[in-house]
Coordinates of C-alpha atoms in Angstrom, one line a residue:
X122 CA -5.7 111.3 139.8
X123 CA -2.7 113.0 138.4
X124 CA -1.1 113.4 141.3
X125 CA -1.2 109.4 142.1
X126 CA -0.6 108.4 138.3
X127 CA 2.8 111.2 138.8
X128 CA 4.0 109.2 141.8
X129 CA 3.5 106.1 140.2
X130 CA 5.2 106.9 137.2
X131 CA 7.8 108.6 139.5
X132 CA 8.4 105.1 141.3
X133 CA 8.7 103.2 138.2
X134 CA 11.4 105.5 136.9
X135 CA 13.4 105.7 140.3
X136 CA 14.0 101.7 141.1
X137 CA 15.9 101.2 137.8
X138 CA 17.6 104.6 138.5
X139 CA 19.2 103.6 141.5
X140 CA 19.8 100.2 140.3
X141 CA 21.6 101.2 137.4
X142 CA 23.7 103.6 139.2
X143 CA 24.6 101.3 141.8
X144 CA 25.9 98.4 139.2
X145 CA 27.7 101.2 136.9
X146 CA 29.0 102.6 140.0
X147 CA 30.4 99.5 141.4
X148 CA 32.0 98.7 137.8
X149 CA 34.0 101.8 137.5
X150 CA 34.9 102.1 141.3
X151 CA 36.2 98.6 140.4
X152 CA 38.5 99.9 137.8
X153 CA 39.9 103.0 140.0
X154 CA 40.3 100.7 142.8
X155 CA 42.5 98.4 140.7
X156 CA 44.7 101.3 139.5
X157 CA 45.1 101.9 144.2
X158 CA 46.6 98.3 144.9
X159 CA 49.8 99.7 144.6
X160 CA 49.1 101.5 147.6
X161 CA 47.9 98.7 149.5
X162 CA 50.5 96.7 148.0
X163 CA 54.2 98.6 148.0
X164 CA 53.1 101.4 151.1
X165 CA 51.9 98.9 153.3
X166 CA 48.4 99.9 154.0
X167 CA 45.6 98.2 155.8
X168 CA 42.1 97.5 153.9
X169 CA 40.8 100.6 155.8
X170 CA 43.3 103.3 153.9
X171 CA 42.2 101.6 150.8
X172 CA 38.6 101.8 150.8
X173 CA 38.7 105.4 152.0
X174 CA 41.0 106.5 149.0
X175 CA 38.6 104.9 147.0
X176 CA 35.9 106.2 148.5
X177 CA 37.0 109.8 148.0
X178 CA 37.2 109.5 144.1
X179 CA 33.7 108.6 144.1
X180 CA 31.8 112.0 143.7
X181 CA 33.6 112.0 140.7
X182 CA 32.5 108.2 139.3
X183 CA 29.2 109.5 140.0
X184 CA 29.4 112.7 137.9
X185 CA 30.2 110.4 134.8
X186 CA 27.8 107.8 136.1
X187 CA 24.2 109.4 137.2
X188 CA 23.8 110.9 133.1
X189 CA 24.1 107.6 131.9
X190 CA 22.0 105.9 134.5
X191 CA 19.6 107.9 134.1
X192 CA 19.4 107.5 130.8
X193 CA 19.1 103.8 131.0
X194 CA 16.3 103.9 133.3
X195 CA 14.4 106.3 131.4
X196 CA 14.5 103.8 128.2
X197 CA 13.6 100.8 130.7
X198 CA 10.7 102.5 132.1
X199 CA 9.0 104.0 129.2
X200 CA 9.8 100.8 127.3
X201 CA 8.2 98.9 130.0
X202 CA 5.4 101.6 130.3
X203 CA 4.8 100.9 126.7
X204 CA 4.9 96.8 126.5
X205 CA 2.4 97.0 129.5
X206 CA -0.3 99.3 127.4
X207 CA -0.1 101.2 130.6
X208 CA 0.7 104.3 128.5
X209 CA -1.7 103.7 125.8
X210 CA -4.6 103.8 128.9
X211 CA -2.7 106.7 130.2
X212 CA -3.6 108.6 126.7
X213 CA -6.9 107.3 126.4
X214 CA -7.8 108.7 129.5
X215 CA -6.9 111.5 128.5
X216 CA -3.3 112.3 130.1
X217 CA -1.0 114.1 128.1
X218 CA 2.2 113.6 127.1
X219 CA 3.1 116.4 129.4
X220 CA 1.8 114.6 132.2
X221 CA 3.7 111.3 132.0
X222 CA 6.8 113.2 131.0
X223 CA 6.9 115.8 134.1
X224 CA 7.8 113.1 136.9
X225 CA 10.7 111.7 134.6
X226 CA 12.0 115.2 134.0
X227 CA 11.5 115.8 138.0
X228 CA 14.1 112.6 138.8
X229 CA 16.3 114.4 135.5
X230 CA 16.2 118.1 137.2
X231 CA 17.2 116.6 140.2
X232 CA 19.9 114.5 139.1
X233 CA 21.4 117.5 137.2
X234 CA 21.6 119.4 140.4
X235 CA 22.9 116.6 142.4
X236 CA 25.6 116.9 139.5
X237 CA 25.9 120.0 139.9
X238 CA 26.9 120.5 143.3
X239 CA 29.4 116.9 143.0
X240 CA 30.8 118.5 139.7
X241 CA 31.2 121.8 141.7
X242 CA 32.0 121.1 145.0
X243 CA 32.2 117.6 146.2
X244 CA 34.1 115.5 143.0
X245 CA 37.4 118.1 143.2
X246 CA 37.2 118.7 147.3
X247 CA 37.4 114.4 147.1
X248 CA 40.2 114.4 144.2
X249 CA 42.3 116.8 146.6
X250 CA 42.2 115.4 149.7
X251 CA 42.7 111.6 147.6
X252 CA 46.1 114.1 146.3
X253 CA 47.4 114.6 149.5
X254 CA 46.7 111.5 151.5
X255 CA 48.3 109.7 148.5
X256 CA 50.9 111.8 148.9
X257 CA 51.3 111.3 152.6
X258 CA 51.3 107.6 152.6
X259 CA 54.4 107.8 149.6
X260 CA 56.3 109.9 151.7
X261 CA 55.7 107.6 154.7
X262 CA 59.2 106.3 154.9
X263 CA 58.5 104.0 158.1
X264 CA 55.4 102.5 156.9
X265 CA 57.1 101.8 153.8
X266 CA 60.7 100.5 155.2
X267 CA 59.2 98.8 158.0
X268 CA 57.4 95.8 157.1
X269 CA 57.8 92.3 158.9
X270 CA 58.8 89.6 157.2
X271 CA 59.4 91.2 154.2
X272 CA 62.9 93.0 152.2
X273 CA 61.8 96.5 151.1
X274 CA 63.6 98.4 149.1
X275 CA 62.2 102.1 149.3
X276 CA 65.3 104.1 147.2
X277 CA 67.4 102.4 144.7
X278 CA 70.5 100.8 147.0
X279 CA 68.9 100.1 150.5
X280 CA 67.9 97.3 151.7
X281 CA 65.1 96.9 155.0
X282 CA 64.8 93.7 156.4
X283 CA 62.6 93.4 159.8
X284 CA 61.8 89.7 161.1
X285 CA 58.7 90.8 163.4
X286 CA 57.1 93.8 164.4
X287 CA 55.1 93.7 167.6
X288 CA 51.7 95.6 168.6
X289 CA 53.4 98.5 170.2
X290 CA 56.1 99.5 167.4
X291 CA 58.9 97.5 168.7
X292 CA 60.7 95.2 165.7
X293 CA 63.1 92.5 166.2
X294 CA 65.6 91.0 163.3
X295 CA 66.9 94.3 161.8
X296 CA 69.0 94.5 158.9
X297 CA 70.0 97.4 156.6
X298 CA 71.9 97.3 153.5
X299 CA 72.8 100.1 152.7
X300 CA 74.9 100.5 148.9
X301 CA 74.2 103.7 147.5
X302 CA 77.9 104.0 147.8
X303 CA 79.5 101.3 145.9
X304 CA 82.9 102.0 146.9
X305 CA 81.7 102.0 150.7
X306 CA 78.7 99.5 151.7
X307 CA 77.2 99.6 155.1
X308 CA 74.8 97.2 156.6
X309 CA 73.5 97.8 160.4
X310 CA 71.9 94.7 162.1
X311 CA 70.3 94.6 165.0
X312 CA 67.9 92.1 168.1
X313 CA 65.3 94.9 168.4
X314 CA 64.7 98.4 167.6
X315 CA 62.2 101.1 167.5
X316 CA 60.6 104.1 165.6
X317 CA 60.9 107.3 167.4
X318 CA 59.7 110.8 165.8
X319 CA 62.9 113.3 165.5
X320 CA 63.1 117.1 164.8
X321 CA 63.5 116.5 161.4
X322 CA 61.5 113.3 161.0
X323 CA 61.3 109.9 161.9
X324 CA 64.5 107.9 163.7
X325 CA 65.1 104.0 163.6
X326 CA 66.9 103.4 167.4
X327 CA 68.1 99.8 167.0
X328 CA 69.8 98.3 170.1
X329 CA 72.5 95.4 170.2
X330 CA 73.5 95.2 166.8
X331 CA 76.8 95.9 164.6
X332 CA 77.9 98.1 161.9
X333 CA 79.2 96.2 159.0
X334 CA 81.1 98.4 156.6
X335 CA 83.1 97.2 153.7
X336 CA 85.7 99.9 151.8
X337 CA 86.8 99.0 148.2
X338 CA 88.4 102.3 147.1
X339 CA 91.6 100.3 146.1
X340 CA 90.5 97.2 144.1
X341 CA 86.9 96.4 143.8
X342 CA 87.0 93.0 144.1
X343 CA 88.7 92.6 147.0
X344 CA 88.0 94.9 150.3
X345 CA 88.8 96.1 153.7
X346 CA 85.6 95.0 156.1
X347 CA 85.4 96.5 159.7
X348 CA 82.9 95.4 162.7
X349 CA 81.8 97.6 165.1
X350 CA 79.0 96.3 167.5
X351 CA 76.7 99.0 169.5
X352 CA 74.4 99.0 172.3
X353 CA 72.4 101.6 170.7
X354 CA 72.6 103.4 167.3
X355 CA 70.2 105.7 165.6
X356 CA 69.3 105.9 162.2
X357 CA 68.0 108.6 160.5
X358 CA 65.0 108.3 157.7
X359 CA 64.4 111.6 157.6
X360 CA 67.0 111.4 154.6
X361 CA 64.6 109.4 152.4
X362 CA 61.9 112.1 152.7
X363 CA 61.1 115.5 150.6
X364 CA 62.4 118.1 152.9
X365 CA 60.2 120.5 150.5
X366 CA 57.0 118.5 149.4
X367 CA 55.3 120.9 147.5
X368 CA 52.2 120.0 144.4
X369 CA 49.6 122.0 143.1
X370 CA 46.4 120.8 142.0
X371 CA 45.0 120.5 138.3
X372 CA 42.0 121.3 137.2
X373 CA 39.2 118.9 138.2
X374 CA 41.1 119.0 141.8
X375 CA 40.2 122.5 142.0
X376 CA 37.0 124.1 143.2
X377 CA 35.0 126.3 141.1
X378 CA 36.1 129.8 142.1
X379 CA 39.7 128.4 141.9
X380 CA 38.7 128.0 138.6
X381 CA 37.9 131.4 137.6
X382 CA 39.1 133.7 140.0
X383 CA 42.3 131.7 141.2
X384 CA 45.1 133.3 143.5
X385 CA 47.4 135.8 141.8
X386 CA 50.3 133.7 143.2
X387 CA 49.6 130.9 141.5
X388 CA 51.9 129.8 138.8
X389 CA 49.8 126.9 137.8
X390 CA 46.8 129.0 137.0
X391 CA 48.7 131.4 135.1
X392 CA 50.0 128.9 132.8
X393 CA 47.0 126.9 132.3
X394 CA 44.7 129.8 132.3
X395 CA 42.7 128.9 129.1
X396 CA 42.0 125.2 130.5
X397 CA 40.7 126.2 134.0
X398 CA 38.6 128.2 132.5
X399 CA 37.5 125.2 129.9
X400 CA 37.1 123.0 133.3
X401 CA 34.6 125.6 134.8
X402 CA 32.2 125.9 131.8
X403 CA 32.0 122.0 132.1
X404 CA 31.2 121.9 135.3
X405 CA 28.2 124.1 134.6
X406 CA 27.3 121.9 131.2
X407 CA 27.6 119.1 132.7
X408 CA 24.3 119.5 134.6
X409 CA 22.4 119.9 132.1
X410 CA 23.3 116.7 130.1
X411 CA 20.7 114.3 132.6
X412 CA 17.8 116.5 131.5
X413 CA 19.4 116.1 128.3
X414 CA 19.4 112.3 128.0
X415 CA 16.4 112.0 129.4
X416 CA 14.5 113.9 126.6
X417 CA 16.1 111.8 124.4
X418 CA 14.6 108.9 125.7
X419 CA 10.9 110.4 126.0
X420 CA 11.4 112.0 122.4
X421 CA 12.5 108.7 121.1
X422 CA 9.2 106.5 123.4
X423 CA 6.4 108.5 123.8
X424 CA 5.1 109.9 120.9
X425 CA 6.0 106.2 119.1
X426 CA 3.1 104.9 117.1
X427 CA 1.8 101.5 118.4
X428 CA 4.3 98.6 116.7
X429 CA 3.9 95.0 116.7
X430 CA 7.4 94.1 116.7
X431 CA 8.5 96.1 119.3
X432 CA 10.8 99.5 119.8
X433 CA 13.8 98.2 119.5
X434 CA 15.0 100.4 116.7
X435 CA 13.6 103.3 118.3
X436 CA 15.6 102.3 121.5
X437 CA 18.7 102.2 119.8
X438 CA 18.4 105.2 117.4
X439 CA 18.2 107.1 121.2
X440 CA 21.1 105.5 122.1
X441 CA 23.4 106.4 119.0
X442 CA 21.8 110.1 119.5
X443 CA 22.6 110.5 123.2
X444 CA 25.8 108.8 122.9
X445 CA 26.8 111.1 119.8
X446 CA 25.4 113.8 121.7
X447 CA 28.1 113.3 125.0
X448 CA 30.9 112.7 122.6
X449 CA 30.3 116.0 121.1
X450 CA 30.0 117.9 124.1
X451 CA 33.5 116.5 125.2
X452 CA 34.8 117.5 121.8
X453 CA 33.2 121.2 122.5
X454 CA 34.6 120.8 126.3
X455 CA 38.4 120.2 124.6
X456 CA 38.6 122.1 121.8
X457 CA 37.1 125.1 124.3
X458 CA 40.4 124.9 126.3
X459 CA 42.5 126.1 123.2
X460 CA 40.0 128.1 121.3
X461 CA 37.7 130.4 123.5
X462 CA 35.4 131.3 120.8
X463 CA 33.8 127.2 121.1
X464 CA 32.7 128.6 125.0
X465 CA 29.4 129.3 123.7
X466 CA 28.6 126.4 121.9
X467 CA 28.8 124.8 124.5
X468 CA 25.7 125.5 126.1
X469 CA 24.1 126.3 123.0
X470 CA 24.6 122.5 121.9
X471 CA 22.6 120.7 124.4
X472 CA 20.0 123.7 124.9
X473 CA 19.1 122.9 121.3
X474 CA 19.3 119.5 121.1
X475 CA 16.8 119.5 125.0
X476 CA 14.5 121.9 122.7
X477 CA 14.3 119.9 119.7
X478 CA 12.9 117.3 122.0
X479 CA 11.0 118.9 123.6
X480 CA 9.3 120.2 120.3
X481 CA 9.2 116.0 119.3
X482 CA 7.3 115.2 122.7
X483 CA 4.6 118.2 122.1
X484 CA 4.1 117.1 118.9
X485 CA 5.7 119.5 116.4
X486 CA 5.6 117.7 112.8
X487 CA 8.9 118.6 111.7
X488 CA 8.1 116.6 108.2
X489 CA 5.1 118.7 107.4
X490 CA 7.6 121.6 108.2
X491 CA 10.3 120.9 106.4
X492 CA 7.4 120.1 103.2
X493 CA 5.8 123.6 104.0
X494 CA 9.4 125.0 103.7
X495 CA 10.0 123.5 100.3
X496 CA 6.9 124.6 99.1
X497 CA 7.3 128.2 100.2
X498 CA 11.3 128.3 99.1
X499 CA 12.0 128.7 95.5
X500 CA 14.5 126.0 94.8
X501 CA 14.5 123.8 97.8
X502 CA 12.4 121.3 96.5
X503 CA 15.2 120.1 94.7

């Protein structure tokens, strides 16, 4: 019997679970993918490139998303649970609290390692790769210069205008302006021309063209022009690029032993020693705030006295505490990277706000505690 009513109760917790984490998935992936239209935009990218950058910053969404999902569904069902009587026939059957709670808690545990190995593994290996394909398609000067029917302008002074670019690479309708030099303006037209890869980086070859070059070193307002015309002419890109591209990654782009063992050549680590290590105790928290939330809930539900008008208030006084709850542990998280000595509380935190719950859900009377107390304690009844 237990083992049917645990699956069913299991069941009626997991729908709304994935639900809810789908919907508040799709609204922050909505917002990050918003702040990524510049790349589809200015760089030039195809649909494709955009929904796999986006896709690689979703481990992390999810970290931030499955604890409050979870906690969501966790008020649904036992609200539900509870509207239906199915609870109160649960208890008169005799099934404990302890019975109803375990498959909740089983969904919870398993969300908090799923979190786990994202928060460890997955969220930064995502961030980094999402570093350096951004940074790839920036540097990109090609992509970025060459785009038909459009005037680019990918360093402040040049100009790229291309009127068509065919399937296989070839353009037609060149022109670049280029007046980085005031004193000495260039523009280079051109029928057709192609991109070839160089030694030291991509080469625009543009065939029957001219050279139009303008010299104002006397007067500016009045200048010297020369024509030259060309069969071929190469022009080199690789000018535009980072010759040294070099980044290193921050924190939550790191993996964990990065974290707390990092390389003794790195500089970045060395200077932001106290934070890494900050990031890495979160990690670890963080898995335990689903089991967390979801205590909340059933502390907040399941022991509640039948009520005629509903839970409502009970509902939301879970809310304020779980939501108070997370903001403090990101205070803890913060103030950790600057003073070592809040490392502890930490964990210590949501350990004892998971057993004051559980103490609730058994059935500890804190009340007649606190009343015992005052009558044992000279003074306190004050």
């Amino acid at each position: 019997m237990l083992t049917s009513l645990s699956r069913y109760i299991f069941l009626q917790a997991l729908g709304p679970f994935i639900v809810a984490s789908i919907v508040l998935t799709g609204i922050i992936w909505l917002t990050q993918a918003l702040r990524m239209l510049d790349v589809l935009i200015t760089q030039g990218q195809t649909l494709l490139t955009f929904f796999e950058l986006t896709s690689l910053a979703l481990p992390s969404t999810l970290v931030i998303v499955l604890p409050i999902s979870i906690f969501c569904a966790m008020l649904y069902t036992l609200h539900k649970l509870i509207s239906d009587s199915e609870i109160v026939v649960m208890f008169s059957a005799g099934v404990s609290r302890s019975a109803i709670a375990a498959p909740l808690l089983a969904i919870a545990l398993a969300t908090s390692a799923l979190i786990l190995l994202f928060s460890i593994y997955v969220a930064p290996a995502g961030l980094r790769e999402l570093k350096s394909r951004l940074y790839e398609i920036r540097s990109d000067v090609a992509t970025a210069m060459i785009r038909e029917g459009t005037f680019t302008n990918p360093t402040q002074g040049l100009t790229v205008y291309v009127r068509e670019r065919a399937s296989d690479g070839t353009t037609y309708g060149i022109l670049v302006h280029d007046s980085r030099n005031p004193e000495e303006p260039i523009t280079y037209m051109a029928e057709t021309g192609s991109l070839v890869d160089g030694p030291q980086g991509p080469l625009l070859v543009m065939f029957n063209g001219n050279i139009q070059r303008v010299s104002r070193k006397g007067d500016r307002n009045v200048g010297a022009a020369t024509l030259l015309y060309f069969d071929k002419y190469t022009y080199d890109l690789s000018q535009y690029m980072d010759a040294n591209p070099s980044f290193s990654y921050e924190g939550r782009e790191r993996y964990f032993g990065e974290l707390v063992n990092p390389a003794p050549t790195d500089t970045y680590a060395r200077t932001h020693r106290p934070k890494l290590l900050a990031e890495a105790h979160e990690r670890l928290v963080e898995g335990i705030y689903p089991t967390l939330l979801t205590l909340i809930a059933l502390a907040a539900l399941l022991p509640a006295p039948f009520n005629r008008r509903g839970y409502a208030s009970r509902m939301a006084l879970a809310a304020v505490i779980a939501l108070a709850a997370r903001l403090l542990g990101f205070v803890l998280s913060n103030g950790a990277a600057t003073a070592s000595h809040l490392t502890p509380l930490m964990y210590l935190f949501p350990l004892a706000v998971c057993g004051f719950c559980i103490a609730i859900i058994v059935g500890v009377r804190f009340d007649l505690l606190l009343h015992r107390f005052k009558a044992v304690v000279p003074g306190a009844r004050q």
